[in-house]
Amino acid sequence: MQIKKVSVIIVNYNTSKLVNDCINSIYKHTKQIGLVEIIVVDNNSPNDNLNLLRNDKRIRLVELKTNIGFGKANNKGRELATGEFLFFLNPDILLLNDAITIMTNYLEANSDVAVVGGNLYDLNMKPTHSYRYLFPSLFTEIDLTCKRILSKLFITKNYEFNFSKQPLEVSYITGADMMVRKEVFDNVGKFDPDFFMYYEETELCYRIKSKGYSIKSIPDAELIHLEGKSFNVSVEREKRNLNGRYLYFHKHYGFFYNVVTDIFNVLTLLIVSIALIFFPKQNKKYIIRLKLYIRKMLNMD
């Protein structure tokens, strides 16, 4: 088996066309493609024509028998990886430049850095969520309710997208385009299998940071994130996001921290839902979140 420098790991769930477009963008922009291997892990997609992936000689395809979740599927991909660096990539990502080489070069030149990610843009080339400057906390919950006003005041505009044009120290990189040193990934314990989807990359970065490693946003690496294209069921998405948040807070802050943030979120969601009662389209997501929070607090889910 030929050892590569970078192992790109993509988890597929009913998104084989997006995966194919993603791989095409990798081949289009990566100048030293011979140093890259691509591993695709299919999470037992029920409504996907996998022949598009099965017939693609550029990749190694792993077909799982059940849907084991995003983090655990990435762990499965790691089992086949030979690269020094693991590049976890969402299927709805398109490279805009040689982002793989840019990030690899940075890791090779900075031994204290364990994780890097690029700047993400939406389809209209508008800056979008690429990382978070702070780990989740009660402050970030309040900040989110306030439409990120606190972040803009105290962190400036670089709170989730790197406008500085320089590598920037951050708390965690979004799992959409996260490159990690394989040695560090293995040493800290990989993705926590308790997380099915959402917050798994945040939790991993928390453990990496606790070991004293640095995590950097590299703005020269540019990618498009077609966010939402690979997962569009709003109620289920909100439920999994909430479950991930619960797990994260419970593991790193404890039960009572969850209780305090829950009370805050229920009260604010209730106020917003009442305020927007005559605007059903805008109010839909708040009503969904409010119901999920209440059910969770009453142990109904």
Short mmCIF file of C-alpha atoms in Angstrom, two decimals:
data_model
loop_
_atom_site.label_atom_id
_atom_site.label_comp_id
_atom_site.label_asym_id
_atom_site.label_seq_id
_atom_site.Cartn_x
_atom_site.Cartn_y
_atom_site.Cartn_z
CA MET A 1 0.00 0.00 0.00
CA GLN A 2 1.37 3.40 -0.99
CA ILE A 3 1.53 5.83 1.93
CA LYS A 4 0.13 9.29 1.20
CA LYS A 5 0.71 12.61 2.92
CA VAL A 6 -2.95 13.63 3.25
CA SER A 7 -5.97 11.40 3.77
CA VAL A 8 -9.22 13.12 2.79
CA ILE A 9 -12.15 11.52 4.61
CA ILE A 10 -15.71 12.22 3.43
CA VAL A 11 -18.85 10.80 5.05
CA ASN A 12 -21.71 10.19 2.63
CA TYR A 13 -25.40 9.89 3.46
CA ASN A 14 -27.62 10.15 0.38
CA THR A 15 -25.24 12.71 -1.13
CA SER A 16 -23.22 10.80 -3.73
CA LYS A 17 -23.67 13.57 -6.35
CA LEU A 18 -22.34 16.15 -3.88
CA VAL A 19 -19.45 13.83 -3.00
CA ASN A 20 -18.61 13.48 -6.67
CA ASP A 21 -18.59 17.26 -7.15
CA CYS A 22 -16.42 17.63 -4.05
CA ILE A 23 -13.90 15.09 -5.34
CA ASN A 24 -13.83 16.78 -8.75
CA SER A 25 -12.95 20.07 -7.05
CA ILE A 26 -10.13 18.34 -5.16
CA TYR A 27 -8.66 17.02 -8.39
CA LYS A 28 -9.14 20.34 -10.14
CA HIS A 29 -7.30 22.46 -7.56
CA THR A 30 -4.80 20.14 -5.85
CA LYS A 31 -1.49 20.46 -7.71
CA GLN A 32 0.19 17.50 -5.99
CA ILE A 33 -2.78 15.14 -6.18
CA GLY A 34 -0.43 12.15 -5.97
CA LEU A 35 0.16 12.96 -2.31
CA VAL A 36 -3.56 12.73 -1.52
CA GLU A 37 -5.82 9.72 -0.93
CA ILE A 38 -9.61 10.03 -0.74
CA ILE A 39 -11.65 7.77 1.52
CA VAL A 40 -15.46 7.91 1.35
CA VAL A 41 -17.49 6.29 4.13
CA ASP A 42 -21.13 5.62 3.25
CA ASN A 43 -23.41 5.64 6.31
CA ASN A 44 -25.81 3.03 4.88
CA SER A 45 -27.57 5.53 2.59
CA PRO A 46 -31.13 4.27 1.96
CA ASN A 47 -31.94 6.55 -0.99
CA ASP A 48 -28.68 6.88 -2.87
CA ASN A 49 -27.28 5.36 -6.04
CA LEU A 50 -23.87 4.31 -4.79
CA ASN A 51 -22.74 3.14 -8.23
CA LEU A 52 -21.44 6.66 -8.83
CA LEU A 53 -19.04 6.10 -5.94
CA ARG A 54 -18.44 2.38 -6.47
CA ASN A 55 -17.22 3.07 -10.00
CA ASP A 56 -14.95 5.96 -9.01
CA LYS A 57 -11.38 4.63 -9.14
CA ARG A 58 -10.07 7.76 -7.43
CA ILE A 59 -11.50 6.81 -4.05
CA ARG A 60 -11.61 4.03 -1.49
CA LEU A 61 -15.24 3.39 -0.57
CA VAL A 62 -16.35 1.98 2.77
CA GLU A 63 -19.97 0.81 2.86
CA LEU A 64 -21.33 0.54 6.41
CA LYS A 65 -24.25 -1.72 7.30
CA THR A 66 -25.92 0.87 9.54
CA ASN A 67 -25.93 4.64 9.96
CA ILE A 68 -23.50 5.07 12.86
CA GLY A 69 -23.35 8.88 12.80
CA PHE A 70 -20.90 11.46 11.51
CA GLY A 71 -18.08 11.18 14.05
CA LYS A 72 -17.99 7.39 14.21
CA ALA A 73 -18.07 7.18 10.41
CA ASN A 74 -15.06 9.51 10.27
CA ASN A 75 -13.33 7.22 12.76
CA LYS A 76 -13.97 4.33 10.38
CA GLY A 77 -12.35 6.32 7.59
CA ARG A 78 -9.35 6.95 9.81
CA GLU A 79 -8.83 3.16 10.10
CA LEU A 80 -7.92 3.08 6.39
CA ALA A 81 -5.98 6.35 6.34
CA THR A 82 -2.25 6.29 5.64
CA GLY A 83 -1.69 10.05 5.59
CA GLU A 84 0.24 12.07 8.12
CA PHE A 85 -2.64 14.55 8.03
CA LEU A 86 -6.37 13.74 8.14
CA PHE A 87 -8.61 16.13 6.22
CA PHE A 88 -12.22 15.68 7.33
CA LEU A 89 -14.39 17.14 4.59
CA ASN A 90 -18.16 17.49 4.26
CA PRO A 91 -19.70 16.24 1.01
CA ASP A 92 -21.15 19.72 0.37
CA ILE A 93 -17.71 21.35 0.14
CA LEU A 94 -16.07 22.62 -3.05
CA LEU A 95 -12.43 23.71 -3.10
CA LEU A 96 -11.77 27.14 -4.60
CA ASN A 97 -7.99 26.86 -4.59
CA ASP A 98 -5.25 24.42 -3.55
CA ALA A 99 -6.53 24.50 0.02
CA ILE A 100 -5.12 21.06 0.81
CA THR A 101 -1.55 22.09 0.02
CA ILE A 102 -1.93 25.45 1.79
CA MET A 103 -3.11 23.81 5.01
CA THR A 104 -0.61 20.95 4.80
CA ASN A 105 2.28 23.37 4.34
CA TYR A 106 1.18 25.34 7.39
CA LEU A 107 1.02 22.24 9.59
CA GLU A 108 4.44 21.11 8.39
CA ALA A 109 5.93 24.51 9.24
CA ASN A 110 4.26 24.82 12.67
CA SER A 111 4.70 21.75 14.86
CA ASP A 112 2.69 23.25 17.74
CA VAL A 113 -0.44 23.47 15.57
CA ALA A 114 -2.64 20.36 15.52
CA VAL A 115 -5.75 21.51 13.63
CA VAL A 116 -6.34 23.93 10.76
CA GLY A 117 -9.26 24.96 8.58
CA GLY A 118 -9.87 27.39 5.75
CA ASN A 119 -12.27 30.26 5.09
CA LEU A 120 -15.70 29.05 3.99
CA TYR A 121 -17.99 30.90 1.59
CA ASP A 122 -21.57 30.20 0.57
CA LEU A 123 -22.64 29.67 -3.03
CA ASN A 124 -22.88 33.43 -3.53
CA MET A 125 -19.30 33.86 -2.27
CA LYS A 126 -20.42 35.48 0.97
CA PRO A 127 -18.36 34.65 4.09
CA THR A 128 -19.97 31.96 6.25
CA HIS A 129 -19.34 30.09 9.50
CA SER A 130 -15.78 28.66 9.34
CA TYR A 131 -14.87 28.32 13.02
CA ARG A 132 -15.74 29.74 16.42
CA TYR A 133 -13.47 32.05 18.36
CA LEU A 134 -14.90 30.74 21.66
CA PHE A 135 -15.99 27.32 22.86
CA PRO A 136 -19.72 26.92 23.64
CA SER A 137 -20.73 28.36 27.02
CA LEU A 138 -23.52 30.34 28.65
CA PHE A 139 -21.91 33.45 27.16
CA THR A 140 -22.15 32.03 23.63
CA GLU A 141 -25.77 30.98 24.27
CA ILE A 142 -26.63 34.55 25.26
CA ASP A 143 -24.60 35.83 22.31
CA LEU A 144 -26.54 33.63 19.89
CA THR A 145 -29.84 34.92 21.27
CA CYS A 146 -28.56 38.47 20.77
CA LYS A 147 -27.73 37.77 17.10
CA ARG A 148 -23.97 37.64 17.85
CA ILE A 149 -23.91 41.25 19.06
CA LEU A 150 -21.59 40.36 21.95
CA SER A 151 -19.16 38.62 19.60
CA LYS A 152 -19.10 41.61 17.31
CA LEU A 153 -18.48 43.96 20.22
CA PHE A 154 -15.81 41.99 22.08
CA ILE A 155 -14.22 39.76 19.41
CA THR A 156 -14.65 42.01 16.36
CA LYS A 157 -15.80 40.70 13.00
CA ASN A 158 -13.41 37.73 13.07
CA TYR A 159 -15.60 35.72 15.47
CA GLU A 160 -16.48 33.06 12.85
CA PHE A 161 -14.74 34.06 9.60
CA ASN A 162 -11.13 35.18 9.21
CA PHE A 163 -11.03 38.64 7.63
CA SER A 164 -7.56 39.33 9.02
CA LYS A 165 -5.69 37.71 6.09
CA GLN A 166 -3.38 36.12 8.68
CA PRO A 167 -3.51 32.76 10.50
CA LEU A 168 -5.74 33.24 13.52
CA GLU A 169 -5.89 31.25 16.76
CA VAL A 170 -9.43 29.93 17.31
CA SER A 171 -11.22 27.54 19.65
CA TYR A 172 -12.47 25.07 17.06
CA ILE A 173 -12.73 24.55 13.33
CA THR A 174 -16.05 23.54 11.82
CA GLY A 175 -16.14 19.86 10.88
CA ALA A 176 -16.87 20.82 7.28
CA ASP A 177 -13.16 21.25 6.48
CA MET A 178 -10.99 20.25 9.42
CA MET A 179 -7.41 19.07 8.88
CA VAL A 180 -5.83 17.30 11.87
CA ARG A 181 -2.45 15.73 12.54
CA LYS A 182 -3.13 11.99 12.59
CA GLU A 183 -0.78 11.45 15.53
CA VAL A 184 -2.67 13.99 17.63
CA PHE A 185 -6.05 12.67 16.49
CA ASP A 186 -5.12 9.17 17.65
CA ASN A 187 -3.55 10.33 20.90
CA VAL A 188 -6.57 12.34 22.11
CA GLY A 189 -8.99 9.51 21.31
CA LYS A 190 -10.52 10.37 17.89
CA PHE A 191 -14.14 11.59 17.59
CA ASP A 192 -16.18 10.79 20.69
CA PRO A 193 -18.60 7.99 19.66
CA ASP A 194 -21.28 9.34 22.01
CA PHE A 195 -21.95 12.17 19.53
CA PHE A 196 -24.13 11.11 16.60
CA MET A 197 -24.06 14.40 14.74
CA TYR A 198 -23.19 18.00 15.73
CA TYR A 199 -20.66 19.17 18.33
CA GLU A 200 -18.36 16.20 17.68
CA GLU A 201 -15.72 18.46 16.09
CA THR A 202 -16.14 21.00 18.90
CA GLU A 203 -15.61 18.33 21.54
CA LEU A 204 -12.57 16.93 19.71
CA CYS A 205 -10.99 20.39 19.46
CA TYR A 206 -11.67 20.94 23.17
CA ARG A 207 -9.62 17.85 24.02
CA ILE A 208 -6.87 18.84 21.58
CA LYS A 209 -6.67 22.33 23.08
CA SER A 210 -6.53 20.85 26.59
CA LYS A 211 -3.36 19.02 25.54
CA GLY A 212 -1.71 22.34 24.77
CA TYR A 213 -1.95 22.29 20.97
CA SER A 214 -2.86 25.29 18.86
CA ILE A 215 -5.81 25.45 16.42
CA LYS A 216 -5.61 27.88 13.52
CA SER A 217 -7.82 29.41 10.87
CA ILE A 218 -5.86 29.70 7.60
CA PRO A 219 -7.62 32.32 5.42
CA ASP A 220 -5.55 31.61 2.30
CA ALA A 221 -7.31 28.24 2.01
CA GLU A 222 -10.69 28.95 0.45
CA LEU A 223 -13.70 26.66 0.04
CA ILE A 224 -17.41 26.83 -0.72
CA HIS A 225 -19.78 25.27 1.81
CA LEU A 226 -23.19 24.41 0.38
CA GLU A 227 -24.52 24.22 3.94
CA GLY A 228 -27.82 22.44 4.35
CA LYS A 229 -27.66 20.61 1.02
CA SER A 230 -26.68 17.37 2.74
CA PHE A 231 -29.20 17.62 5.59
CA ASN A 232 -32.49 19.46 5.25
CA VAL A 233 -35.03 18.00 7.69
CA SER A 234 -35.39 20.93 10.09
CA VAL A 235 -37.00 19.21 13.12
CA GLU A 236 -34.56 16.30 13.08
CA ARG A 237 -31.67 18.66 12.52
CA GLU A 238 -32.64 20.84 15.47
CA LYS A 239 -33.12 17.75 17.66
CA ARG A 240 -29.68 16.36 16.85
CA ASN A 241 -28.10 19.77 17.34
CA LEU A 242 -29.72 20.04 20.77
CA ASN A 243 -28.62 16.51 21.72
CA GLY A 244 -25.05 17.33 20.69
CA ARG A 245 -25.10 20.52 22.75
CA TYR A 246 -26.43 18.62 25.78
CA LEU A 247 -23.66 16.06 25.53
CA TYR A 248 -20.96 18.69 25.13
CA PHE A 249 -22.06 20.73 28.13
CA HIS A 250 -22.60 17.62 30.26
CA LYS A 251 -19.15 16.19 29.47
CA HIS A 252 -17.20 19.39 30.02
CA TYR A 253 -19.29 21.58 32.35
CA GLY A 254 -21.63 19.24 34.19
CA PHE A 255 -25.36 18.71 34.73
CA PHE A 256 -26.18 22.00 36.46
CA TYR A 257 -24.58 24.04 33.71
CA ASN A 258 -27.05 22.38 31.33
CA VAL A 259 -29.95 23.28 33.63
CA VAL A 260 -28.97 26.96 33.75
CA THR A 261 -28.54 27.24 29.97
CA ASP A 262 -31.82 25.36 29.42
CA ILE A 263 -33.78 27.75 31.62
CA PHE A 264 -32.24 30.71 29.81
CA ASN A 265 -32.99 29.26 26.37
CA VAL A 266 -36.58 28.31 27.18
CA LEU A 267 -37.34 31.79 28.50
CA THR A 268 -35.76 33.58 25.55
CA LEU A 269 -37.34 31.24 22.98
CA LEU A 270 -40.74 31.72 24.64
CA ILE A 271 -40.37 35.52 24.48
CA VAL A 272 -39.26 35.43 20.84
CA SER A 273 -42.07 33.02 19.88
CA ILE A 274 -44.69 35.27 21.45
CA ALA A 275 -43.17 38.36 19.82
CA LEU A 276 -43.25 36.70 16.39
CA ILE A 277 -46.67 35.06 16.74
CA PHE A 278 -48.01 36.98 13.73
CA PHE A 279 -45.01 36.04 11.57
CA PRO A 280 -45.33 32.24 11.23
CA LYS A 281 -42.50 31.79 8.69
CA GLN A 282 -39.91 33.56 10.84
CA ASN A 283 -41.32 31.99 13.99
CA LYS A 284 -41.20 28.35 12.83
CA LYS A 285 -37.62 27.58 13.87
CA TYR A 286 -38.09 29.20 17.30
CA ILE A 287 -41.24 27.15 17.96
CA ILE A 288 -39.38 23.97 16.96
CA ARG A 289 -36.49 24.77 19.29
CA LEU A 290 -38.83 25.71 22.16
CA LYS A 291 -40.74 22.40 21.91
CA LEU A 292 -37.50 20.42 21.78
CA TYR A 293 -36.04 22.19 24.81
CA ILE A 294 -39.19 21.63 26.86
CA ARG A 295 -39.40 17.94 25.88
CA LYS A 296 -35.74 17.51 26.75
CA MET A 297 -36.13 19.17 30.15
CA LEU A 298 -39.12 16.92 30.89
CA ASN A 299 -37.11 13.86 29.79
CA MET A 300 -39.61 13.11 27.01
CA ASP A 301 -36.83 12.55 24.43
#
